[in-house]
mmCIF file of C-alpha atoms in Angstrom:
data_model
loop_
_atom_site.group_PDB
_atom_site.id
_atom_site.type_symbol
_atom_site.label_atom_id
_atom_site.label_comp_id
_atom_site.label_asym_id
_atom_site.label_seq_id
_atom_site.Cartn_x
_atom_site.Cartn_y
_atom_site.Cartn_z
ATOM 1 C CA MET U 136 79.689 123.164 97.725
ATOM 2 C CA ASN U 137 77.974 121.089 95.032
ATOM 3 C CA TYR U 138 79.502 117.990 93.447
ATOM 4 C CA ASP U 139 78.463 115.189 91.123
ATOM 5 C CA ILE U 140 80.183 112.476 93.153
ATOM 6 C CA ALA U 141 81.288 112.510 96.798
ATOM 7 C CA ILE U 142 83.670 109.677 97.729
ATOM 8 C CA VAL U 143 84.023 108.822 101.416
ATOM 9 C CA GLY U 144 87.546 107.512 101.942
ATOM 10 C CA ALA U 145 90.733 108.674 100.198
ATOM 11 C CA GLY U 146 92.762 105.492 100.572
ATOM 12 C CA ILE U 147 93.863 103.598 97.481
ATOM 13 C CA ALA U 148 90.274 102.689 96.523
ATOM 14 C CA GLY U 149 88.799 106.177 96.679
ATOM 15 C CA ALA U 150 91.886 107.873 95.252
ATOM 16 C CA SER U 151 92.097 105.458 92.303
ATOM 17 C CA LEU U 152 88.415 105.872 91.512
ATOM 18 C CA ALA U 153 88.677 109.663 91.583
ATOM 19 C CA ALA U 154 91.760 109.528 89.353
ATOM 20 C CA VAL U 155 90.023 107.421 86.693
ATOM 21 C CA ILE U 156 86.899 109.582 86.699
ATOM 22 C CA GLY U 157 89.153 112.594 86.085
ATOM 23 C CA ASP U 158 87.421 115.620 84.670
ATOM 24 C CA ARG U 159 84.273 113.728 83.637
ATOM 25 C CA ALA U 160 82.556 114.680 86.912
ATOM 26 C CA ARG U 161 82.978 117.086 89.800
ATOM 27 C CA VAL U 162 84.442 114.869 92.507
ATOM 28 C CA LEU U 163 84.835 115.374 96.252
ATOM 29 C CA LEU U 164 87.084 113.082 98.320
ATOM 30 C CA LEU U 165 86.274 113.074 102.045
ATOM 31 C CA GLU U 166 88.980 111.650 104.323
ATOM 32 C CA ALA U 167 88.380 111.317 108.068
ATOM 33 C CA GLU U 168 92.082 111.221 108.986
ATOM 34 C CA ASP U 169 94.745 113.934 108.852
ATOM 35 C CA GLN U 170 96.181 112.306 105.752
ATOM 36 C CA PRO U 171 94.813 109.861 103.155
ATOM 37 C CA GLY U 172 95.873 106.225 103.403
ATOM 38 C CA TYR U 173 96.530 106.179 107.142
ATOM 39 C CA HIS U 174 94.923 102.797 107.806
ATOM 40 C CA ALA U 175 94.924 99.857 105.340
ATOM 41 C CA THR U 176 96.708 101.581 102.445
ATOM 42 C CA GLY U 177 99.603 102.853 104.520
ATOM 43 C CA ARG U 178 100.120 99.485 106.238
ATOM 44 C CA SER U 179 100.083 97.206 103.218
ATOM 45 C CA ALA U 180 102.492 94.275 102.962
ATOM 46 C CA ALA U 181 103.254 95.682 99.497
ATOM 47 C CA PHE U 182 103.189 92.743 97.121
ATOM 48 C CA TRP U 183 101.175 91.889 93.993
ATOM 49 C CA SER U 184 100.221 88.234 93.651
ATOM 50 C CA GLU U 185 97.704 86.838 91.186
ATOM 51 C CA THR U 186 96.859 83.929 93.491
ATOM 52 C CA TYR U 187 96.490 86.022 96.652
ATOM 53 C CA GLY U 188 92.827 86.067 97.588
ATOM 54 C CA GLY U 189 91.912 83.066 95.492
ATOM 55 C CA PRO U 190 89.949 82.727 92.238
ATOM 56 C CA ALA U 191 87.429 85.462 93.119
ATOM 57 C CA ILE U 192 90.207 88.064 93.322
ATOM 58 C CA GLN U 193 92.514 86.784 90.571
ATOM 59 C CA PRO U 194 90.689 88.385 87.596
ATOM 60 C CA LEU U 195 90.916 91.810 89.258
ATOM 61 C CA THR U 196 94.601 91.342 90.114
ATOM 62 C CA THR U 197 95.510 90.076 86.655
ATOM 63 C CA ALA U 198 93.581 92.904 84.994
ATOM 64 C CA SER U 199 95.450 95.421 87.149
ATOM 65 C CA GLY U 200 98.897 94.097 86.291
ATOM 66 C CA ALA U 201 99.436 95.933 82.997
ATOM 67 C CA ALA U 202 98.605 99.350 84.463
ATOM 68 C CA LEU U 203 100.831 98.749 87.478
ATOM 69 C CA ARG U 204 103.728 97.712 85.246
ATOM 70 C CA ARG U 205 103.277 100.697 82.910
ATOM 71 C CA GLY U 206 103.368 103.018 85.890
ATOM 72 C CA GLY U 207 106.592 101.491 87.175
ATOM 73 C CA TYR U 208 104.986 100.366 90.431
ATOM 74 C CA LEU U 209 106.045 96.690 90.269
ATOM 75 C CA GLU U 210 109.447 95.117 90.889
ATOM 76 C CA ALA U 211 110.226 91.432 90.359
ATOM 77 C CA LEU U 212 109.925 89.259 93.465
ATOM 78 C CA GLY U 213 108.321 85.857 92.813
ATOM 79 C CA SER U 214 106.238 83.917 95.326
ATOM 80 C CA LEU U 215 107.132 80.460 96.587
ATOM 81 C CA HIS U 216 104.238 78.512 98.085
ATOM 82 C CA ILE U 217 105.590 75.790 100.368
ATOM 83 C CA GLY U 218 104.149 72.799 102.175
ATOM 84 C CA ARG U 219 104.919 69.604 104.039
ATOM 85 C CA ASP U 220 103.787 66.089 103.207
ATOM 86 C CA GLU U 221 100.469 66.646 104.974
ATOM 87 C CA ASP U 222 99.855 69.633 102.696
ATOM 88 C CA GLU U 223 99.983 67.718 99.398
ATOM 89 C CA ARG U 224 96.210 67.864 98.919
ATOM 90 C CA ALA U 225 96.246 71.592 99.555
ATOM 91 C CA ILE U 226 98.967 72.018 96.929
ATOM 92 C CA ASP U 227 97.008 69.928 94.416
ATOM 93 C CA ALA U 228 93.887 72.004 95.120
ATOM 94 C CA PHE U 229 95.866 75.236 94.753
ATOM 95 C CA LEU U 230 97.171 74.184 91.346
ATOM 96 C CA ALA U 231 93.709 73.071 90.247
ATOM 97 C CA GLU U 232 92.141 76.395 91.267
ATOM 98 C CA PHE U 233 94.318 78.315 88.838
ATOM 99 C CA ALA U 234 94.687 75.676 86.114
ATOM 100 C CA ASN U 235 92.387 77.501 83.677
ATOM 101 C CA THR U 236 93.589 81.020 84.391
ATOM 102 C CA PRO U 237 96.470 83.120 83.002
ATOM 103 C CA VAL U 238 98.458 82.504 86.207
ATOM 104 C CA VAL U 239 101.584 80.424 85.600
ATOM 105 C CA LEU U 240 102.477 78.067 88.453
ATOM 106 C CA GLU U 241 105.334 75.564 88.511
ATOM 107 C CA ARG U 242 106.270 72.820 90.963
ATOM 108 C CA VAL U 243 109.796 73.396 92.285
ATOM 109 C CA ASP U 244 112.192 72.191 94.957
ATOM 110 C CA PRO U 245 111.819 74.871 97.660
ATOM 111 C CA ALA U 246 115.197 74.031 99.244
ATOM 112 C CA ALA U 247 116.889 75.334 96.098
ATOM 113 C CA LEU U 248 115.296 78.749 96.640
ATOM 114 C CA VAL U 249 115.332 79.160 100.436
ATOM 115 C CA PRO U 250 118.713 78.537 102.133
ATOM 116 C CA GLY U 251 118.325 76.952 105.550
ATOM 117 C CA LEU U 252 114.839 75.616 104.811
ATOM 118 C CA ARG U 253 113.972 72.852 107.240
ATOM 119 C CA PRO U 254 113.663 69.406 105.569
ATOM 120 C CA ALA U 255 109.944 68.943 106.294
ATOM 121 C CA TRP U 256 109.125 71.759 103.882
ATOM 122 C CA ARG U 257 109.875 69.781 100.756
ATOM 123 C CA HIS U 258 106.956 70.733 98.486
ATOM 124 C CA GLY U 259 106.973 73.977 96.540
ATOM 125 C CA VAL U 260 105.047 75.846 93.854
ATOM 126 C CA MET U 261 106.585 78.912 92.216
ATOM 127 C CA GLU U 262 104.468 81.877 91.128
ATOM 128 C CA ALA U 263 107.081 83.806 89.168
ATOM 129 C CA SER U 264 104.826 86.777 88.333
ATOM 130 C CA CYS U 265 104.537 87.942 91.971
ATOM 131 C CA ALA U 266 106.054 91.400 92.467
ATOM 132 C CA TYR U 267 106.699 94.125 95.003
ATOM 133 C CA ILE U 268 104.315 97.104 94.798
ATOM 134 C CA ASP U 269 105.508 100.634 95.499
ATOM 135 C CA VAL U 270 102.357 101.436 97.476
ATOM 136 C CA GLY U 271 103.398 104.933 98.551
ATOM 137 C CA LYS U 272 104.144 106.049 95.000
ATOM 138 C CA LEU U 273 100.987 104.442 93.619
ATOM 139 C CA HIS U 274 98.748 106.125 96.186
ATOM 140 C CA ALA U 275 100.458 109.511 95.857
ATOM 141 C CA ASP U 276 100.218 109.353 92.062
ATOM 142 C CA ARG U 277 96.513 108.458 92.189
ATOM 143 C CA LEU U 278 95.798 111.380 94.521
ATOM 144 C CA ALA U 279 97.797 113.709 92.272
ATOM 145 C CA ALA U 280 95.925 112.476 89.192
ATOM 146 C CA ALA U 281 92.596 112.988 90.963
ATOM 147 C CA ARG U 282 93.525 116.559 91.839
ATOM 148 C CA ARG U 283 94.676 117.258 88.264
ATOM 149 C CA GLY U 284 91.250 116.107 87.116
ATOM 150 C CA GLY U 285 89.647 118.643 89.424
ATOM 151 C CA ALA U 286 88.846 116.503 92.453
ATOM 152 C CA VAL U 287 88.775 118.304 95.800
ATOM 153 C CA VAL U 288 90.337 116.410 98.737
ATOM 154 C CA GLU U 289 89.073 117.322 102.201
ATOM 155 C CA THR U 290 90.967 115.787 105.160
ATOM 156 C CA ARG U 291 89.850 115.662 108.805
ATOM 157 C CA ALA U 292 86.400 115.335 107.267
ATOM 158 C CA GLU U 293 84.696 112.542 109.194
ATOM 159 C CA LEU U 294 81.165 111.993 107.971
ATOM 160 C CA ALA U 295 78.544 113.194 110.463
ATOM 161 C CA SER U 296 75.389 112.948 108.375
ATOM 162 C CA ALA U 297 74.224 112.173 104.859
ATOM 163 C CA GLU U 298 70.611 112.571 103.788
ATOM 164 C CA HIS U 299 69.199 111.772 100.361
ATOM 165 C CA ALA U 300 66.395 114.079 99.234
ATOM 166 C CA GLY U 301 65.339 115.573 95.930
ATOM 167 C CA GLY U 302 67.819 113.453 94.015
ATOM 168 C CA ARG U 303 70.861 114.722 95.913
ATOM 169 C CA TRP U 304 72.818 113.911 99.047
ATOM 170 C CA ARG U 305 73.176 116.563 101.720
ATOM 171 C CA ILE U 306 76.431 115.772 103.481
ATOM 172 C CA ALA U 307 77.891 117.193 106.686
ATOM 173 C CA THR U 308 81.212 116.511 108.411
ATOM 174 C CA ARG U 309 81.787 116.511 112.156
ATOM 175 C CA ASP U 310 83.589 119.834 112.024
ATOM 176 C CA GLY U 311 80.612 121.545 110.398
ATOM 177 C CA ARG U 312 81.497 121.532 106.700
ATOM 178 C CA SER U 313 78.624 120.809 104.323
ATOM 179 C CA PHE U 314 78.404 119.603 100.726
ATOM 180 C CA THR U 315 75.902 118.182 98.262
ATOM 181 C CA ALA U 316 76.362 115.486 95.653
ATOM 182 C CA ALA U 317 74.248 113.436 93.277
ATOM 183 C CA VAL U 318 76.063 110.214 94.202
ATOM 184 C CA LEU U 319 77.633 109.164 97.502
ATOM 185 C CA VAL U 320 80.402 106.558 97.119
ATOM 186 C CA ASP U 321 81.279 104.449 100.137
ATOM 187 C CA ALA U 322 85.015 103.735 99.831
ATOM 188 C CA ALA U 323 85.565 103.770 103.587
ATOM 189 C CA GLY U 324 87.261 100.376 103.880
ATOM 190 C CA ALA U 325 86.752 98.866 107.332
ATOM 191 C CA TRP U 326 84.282 101.672 108.110
ATOM 192 C CA ALA U 327 82.094 100.958 105.060
ATOM 193 C CA ASP U 328 79.119 99.640 107.034
ATOM 194 C CA ALA U 329 79.397 102.517 109.512
ATOM 195 C CA VAL U 330 79.279 105.039 106.655
ATOM 196 C CA ALA U 331 76.264 103.233 105.208
ATOM 197 C CA GLN U 332 74.452 103.492 108.524
ATOM 198 C CA VAL U 333 75.134 107.240 108.721
ATOM 199 C CA ALA U 334 73.575 107.520 105.255
ATOM 200 C CA GLY U 335 70.526 105.483 106.239
ATOM 201 C CA VAL U 336 71.602 102.514 104.109
ATOM 202 C CA ARG U 337 71.274 98.928 105.297
ATOM 203 C CA PRO U 338 74.756 97.512 106.107
ATOM 204 C CA ILE U 339 75.817 94.472 104.112
ATOM 205 C CA GLY U 340 77.974 92.906 106.830
ATOM 206 C CA ILE U 341 81.470 94.118 106.008
ATOM 207 C CA GLN U 342 83.740 92.850 108.796
ATOM 208 C CA ALA U 343 87.138 94.252 109.758
ATOM 209 C CA TYR U 344 90.009 91.923 110.645
ATOM 210 C CA ARG U 345 93.396 92.672 112.169
ATOM 211 C CA ARG U 346 96.524 91.506 110.312
ATOM 212 C CA THR U 347 99.946 91.585 112.034
ATOM 213 C CA MET U 348 103.322 92.400 110.468
ATOM 214 C CA VAL U 349 106.810 92.102 111.961
ATOM 215 C CA GLN U 350 110.071 93.496 110.584
ATOM 216 C CA LEU U 351 113.065 91.334 111.500
ATOM 217 C CA ARG U 352 116.800 91.157 111.197
ATOM 218 C CA THR U 353 118.001 87.581 110.953
ATOM 219 C CA ASP U 354 121.274 85.704 111.156
ATOM 220 C CA PRO U 355 122.118 85.049 108.394
ATOM 221 C CA PRO U 356 120.499 88.114 106.788
ATOM 222 C CA ALA U 357 117.633 87.431 104.406
ATOM 223 C CA PRO U 358 119.113 86.975 100.914
ATOM 224 C CA ALA U 359 118.216 89.770 98.494
ATOM 225 C CA GLU U 360 117.140 87.182 95.892
ATOM 226 C CA LEU U 361 114.748 85.435 98.313
ATOM 227 C CA PRO U 362 111.202 85.255 96.923
ATOM 228 C CA HIS U 363 108.058 85.945 98.872
ATOM 229 C CA VAL U 364 107.489 82.693 100.813
ATOM 230 C CA ALA U 365 103.962 81.609 101.766
ATOM 231 C CA ASP U 366 102.628 78.592 103.628
ATOM 232 C CA ILE U 367 100.181 76.735 101.397
ATOM 233 C CA ALA U 368 98.072 76.171 104.532
ATOM 234 C CA GLY U 369 97.883 79.940 105.152
ATOM 235 C CA ARG U 370 99.732 80.131 108.493
ATOM 236 C CA PHE U 371 102.493 82.590 107.555
ATOM 237 C CA TYR U 372 104.271 84.477 104.824
ATOM 238 C CA PHE U 373 107.550 86.389 104.721
ATOM 239 C CA LYS U 374 109.461 88.409 102.148
ATOM 240 C CA PRO U 375 112.818 90.157 101.906
ATOM 241 C CA GLU U 376 113.214 93.901 102.336
ATOM 242 C CA ALA U 377 116.126 96.284 101.784
ATOM 243 C CA GLY U 378 119.219 95.864 103.946
ATOM 244 C CA GLY U 379 118.762 92.163 104.673
ATOM 245 C CA ARG U 380 115.535 92.735 106.582
ATOM 246 C CA LEU U 381 112.523 90.464 106.490
ATOM 247 C CA TRP U 382 108.802 91.200 106.694
ATOM 248 C CA LEU U 383 106.874 88.416 108.403
ATOM 249 C CA SER U 384 103.183 87.836 109.090
ATOM 250 C CA PRO U 385 101.404 85.013 110.932
ATOM 251 C CA HIS U 386 98.620 85.501 108.373
ATOM 252 C CA ASP U 387 96.218 86.266 111.194
ATOM 253 C CA GLU U 388 92.639 87.453 110.702
ATOM 254 C CA THR U 389 91.203 88.531 114.035
ATOM 255 C CA PRO U 390 87.712 90.076 113.858
ATOM 256 C CA VAL U 391 87.743 93.586 115.346
ATOM 257 C CA ASP U 392 85.666 96.721 115.356
ATOM 258 C CA PRO U 393 87.283 99.222 112.973
ATOM 259 C CA HIS U 394 89.802 101.409 114.805
ATOM 260 C CA ASP U 395 93.473 102.395 114.739
ATOM 261 C CA VAL U 396 94.752 98.857 115.311
ATOM 262 C CA ALA U 397 98.011 97.870 116.980
ATOM 263 C CA PRO U 398 99.694 94.439 117.039
ATOM 264 C CA GLU U 399 99.099 92.042 119.901
ATOM 265 C CA GLU U 400 102.137 90.433 121.572
ATOM 266 C CA ILE U 401 100.675 86.951 121.145
ATOM 267 C CA ASP U 402 100.399 87.420 117.375
ATOM 268 C CA VAL U 403 104.001 88.637 117.125
ATOM 269 C CA ALA U 404 105.152 85.637 119.188
ATOM 270 C CA THR U 405 103.109 83.302 116.980
ATOM 271 C CA ALA U 406 104.716 84.752 113.862
ATOM 272 C CA ILE U 407 108.229 84.221 115.236
ATOM 273 C CA ASP U 408 107.444 80.678 116.380
ATOM 274 C CA ARG U 409 106.085 79.690 112.962
ATOM 275 C CA PHE U 410 109.029 81.310 111.188
ATOM 276 C CA GLU U 411 111.552 79.408 113.298
ATOM 277 C CA GLY U 412 109.805 76.184 112.315
ATOM 278 C CA VAL U 413 110.435 76.915 108.639
ATOM 279 C CA VAL U 414 114.114 77.965 108.451
ATOM 280 C CA ASP U 415 117.149 77.475 110.654
ATOM 281 C CA TRP U 416 117.961 81.210 110.738
ATOM 282 C CA GLN U 417 118.182 82.999 114.065
ATOM 283 C CA VAL U 418 116.009 86.030 114.786
ATOM 284 C CA ALA U 419 118.641 88.658 115.631
ATOM 285 C CA LYS U 420 116.267 91.558 116.263
ATOM 286 C CA ILE U 421 112.627 92.529 116.015
ATOM 287 C CA GLU U 422 112.935 96.027 114.545
ATOM 288 C CA ARG U 423 109.279 97.009 114.476
ATOM 289 C CA THR U 424 105.765 95.623 114.516
ATOM 290 C CA TRP U 425 102.506 96.960 113.189
ATOM 291 C CA ALA U 426 98.989 95.894 112.290
ATOM 292 C CA GLY U 427 96.482 96.831 109.640
ATOM 293 C CA LEU U 428 92.843 96.263 108.846
ATOM 294 C CA ARG U 429 91.394 93.985 106.201
ATOM 295 C CA SER U 430 87.665 94.202 105.503
ATOM 296 C CA PHE U 431 85.495 91.583 103.854
ATOM 297 C CA ALA U 432 81.890 91.276 102.722
ATOM 298 C CA PRO U 433 80.170 88.052 103.855
ATOM 299 C CA ASP U 434 81.206 86.172 100.686
ATOM 300 C CA ARG U 435 84.729 87.649 100.790
ATOM 301 C CA ALA U 436 84.448 89.240 97.334
ATOM 302 C CA PRO U 437 84.620 93.020 96.760
ATOM 303 C CA VAL U 438 81.441 95.064 96.447
ATOM 304 C CA TYR U 439 81.194 97.515 93.538
ATOM 305 C CA GLY U 440 77.945 99.154 92.500
ATOM 306 C CA PHE U 441 74.777 100.983 93.449
ATOM 307 C CA ASP U 442 72.836 99.873 96.492
ATOM 308 C CA ALA U 443 69.716 97.850 95.725
ATOM 309 C CA GLU U 444 67.467 99.964 97.967
ATOM 310 C CA VAL U 445 68.789 103.521 98.370
ATOM 311 C CA PRO U 446 69.202 105.559 95.182
ATOM 312 C CA GLY U 447 72.472 107.350 94.632
ATOM 313 C CA PHE U 448 74.435 105.267 97.164
ATOM 314 C CA PHE U 449 77.376 103.445 95.579
ATOM 315 C CA TRP U 450 79.339 100.702 97.345
ATOM 316 C CA PHE U 451 83.077 100.547 96.656
ATOM 317 C CA ALA U 452 84.278 98.395 99.513
ATOM 318 C CA GLY U 453 85.065 94.924 100.835
ATOM 319 C CA GLN U 454 88.465 94.673 99.127
ATOM 320 C CA GLY U 455 89.830 92.442 101.893
ATOM 321 C CA GLY U 456 93.622 92.640 101.914
ATOM 322 C CA PHE U 457 93.751 92.955 98.142
ATOM 323 C CA GLY U 458 92.802 96.576 97.577
ATOM 324 C CA ILE U 459 96.258 97.675 96.448
ATOM 325 C CA GLN U 460 96.889 94.922 93.925
ATOM 326 C CA THR U 461 93.377 95.244 92.419
ATOM 327 C CA ALA U 462 93.102 99.050 92.524
ATOM 328 C CA PRO U 463 93.396 99.778 88.769
ATOM 329 C CA ALA U 464 90.747 97.227 87.755
ATOM 330 C CA ALA U 465 88.448 98.199 90.628
ATOM 331 C CA ALA U 466 88.666 101.874 89.687
ATOM 332 C CA GLN U 467 87.889 101.046 86.063
ATOM 333 C CA ILE U 468 84.793 99.087 87.127
ATOM 334 C CA GLY U 469 83.642 101.890 89.423
ATOM 335 C CA ALA U 470 84.184 104.578 86.809
ATOM 336 C CA ALA U 471 82.349 102.568 84.141
ATOM 337 C CA LEU U 472 79.330 102.195 86.416
ATOM 338 C CA LEU U 473 79.368 105.830 87.539
ATOM 339 C CA VAL U 474 80.265 107.816 84.420
ATOM 340 C CA GLY U 475 80.596 105.254 81.613
ATOM 341 C CA GLY U 476 83.518 103.575 79.893
ATOM 342 C CA ASP U 477 84.932 100.132 79.300
ATOM 343 C CA MET U 478 85.128 97.376 81.872
ATOM 344 C CA PRO U 479 88.524 95.741 82.463
ATOM 345 C CA ALA U 480 89.246 92.794 80.187
ATOM 346 C CA GLY U 481 88.561 89.378 81.669
ATOM 347 C CA VAL U 482 86.447 90.681 84.557
ATOM 348 C CA ASP U 483 82.746 89.997 85.100
ATOM 349 C CA PRO U 484 81.467 93.003 87.098
ATOM 350 C CA GLU U 485 78.277 91.160 88.063
ATOM 351 C CA ARG U 486 80.410 88.930 90.261
ATOM 352 C CA TYR U 487 81.044 91.961 92.502
ATOM 353 C CA ALA U 488 77.709 93.791 92.215
ATOM 354 C CA ALA U 489 76.244 95.254 95.398
ATOM 355 C CA THR U 490 72.799 93.999 94.387
ATOM 356 C CA ARG U 491 73.834 90.452 95.366
ATOM 357 C CA PHE U 492 73.149 91.515 98.956
ATOM 358 C CA ALA U 493 69.614 92.757 98.236
ATOM 359 C CA HIS U 494 67.130 91.731 100.944
#
């Protein structure tokens, strides 16, 4: 089968890109797993925060906000960044980082927003724009839009080989299927460097990291009006879920080889210990634990664009843990570079160009 663009990876990145390209090109989505979104997309902590990821990510997140709101994917949450006296410099630096951006931040008394907050946590900054993301609906809608535009989605299609010759890629999957395409897009998340190597492209150093999540029941139950709560020093965050549950992370980043990750007991214990140092609530039950993969380029900014050395190879990777909240803007950048169109407002695509890793 012949295509204009073959996208490796049908998670939120690949699906969103295919949806925006629509019927302007013949698109193939290759997904190694039984279903798209099995790894990072399906294990997201499911919130949209303009400060999450820092100033390099903020323009992409902000630019994505309007599309996410129009689609009905966001629900009000708010994010409270808290600290102790020793964290005052970190809070000042945090406010300074976003002082000249559209992000609205306000100093608040955190005890007024978190019942049972221990007295040491007396510094707070409120990011009112933070919201829940309906990740499942967003991903399903992007896949559906891609298919309506004519994209073909092939699952259980792990890449076995990709050879560029005569201006086209000859692609084979491990189960023997074969395709050709003018452009090969690497949207493989934590496996991005591995896909590049299969295609004979020099890896750029995208590293996978494990992130742990814990679902708790607490006594008292987490209030429904509780905001997302994040340590300004980056040691934990937690947020309320339906039925008085709480999602908690120790904000870990453990380097790992990309695989189907599972949580480590020590990371779960660390999360609980840090949580109990923040509020006086009792942990009544650990209902479930899971882990996901985050993947970063060496400078921790996403990578969008054609490879500097191999023609027809397009990087669409390195989204860290921010791929969901930046998906609309990222897809718009990718589509503009691949088939033409406008760039998202307020975003400099050169900041994320793959050519910055040219040797």
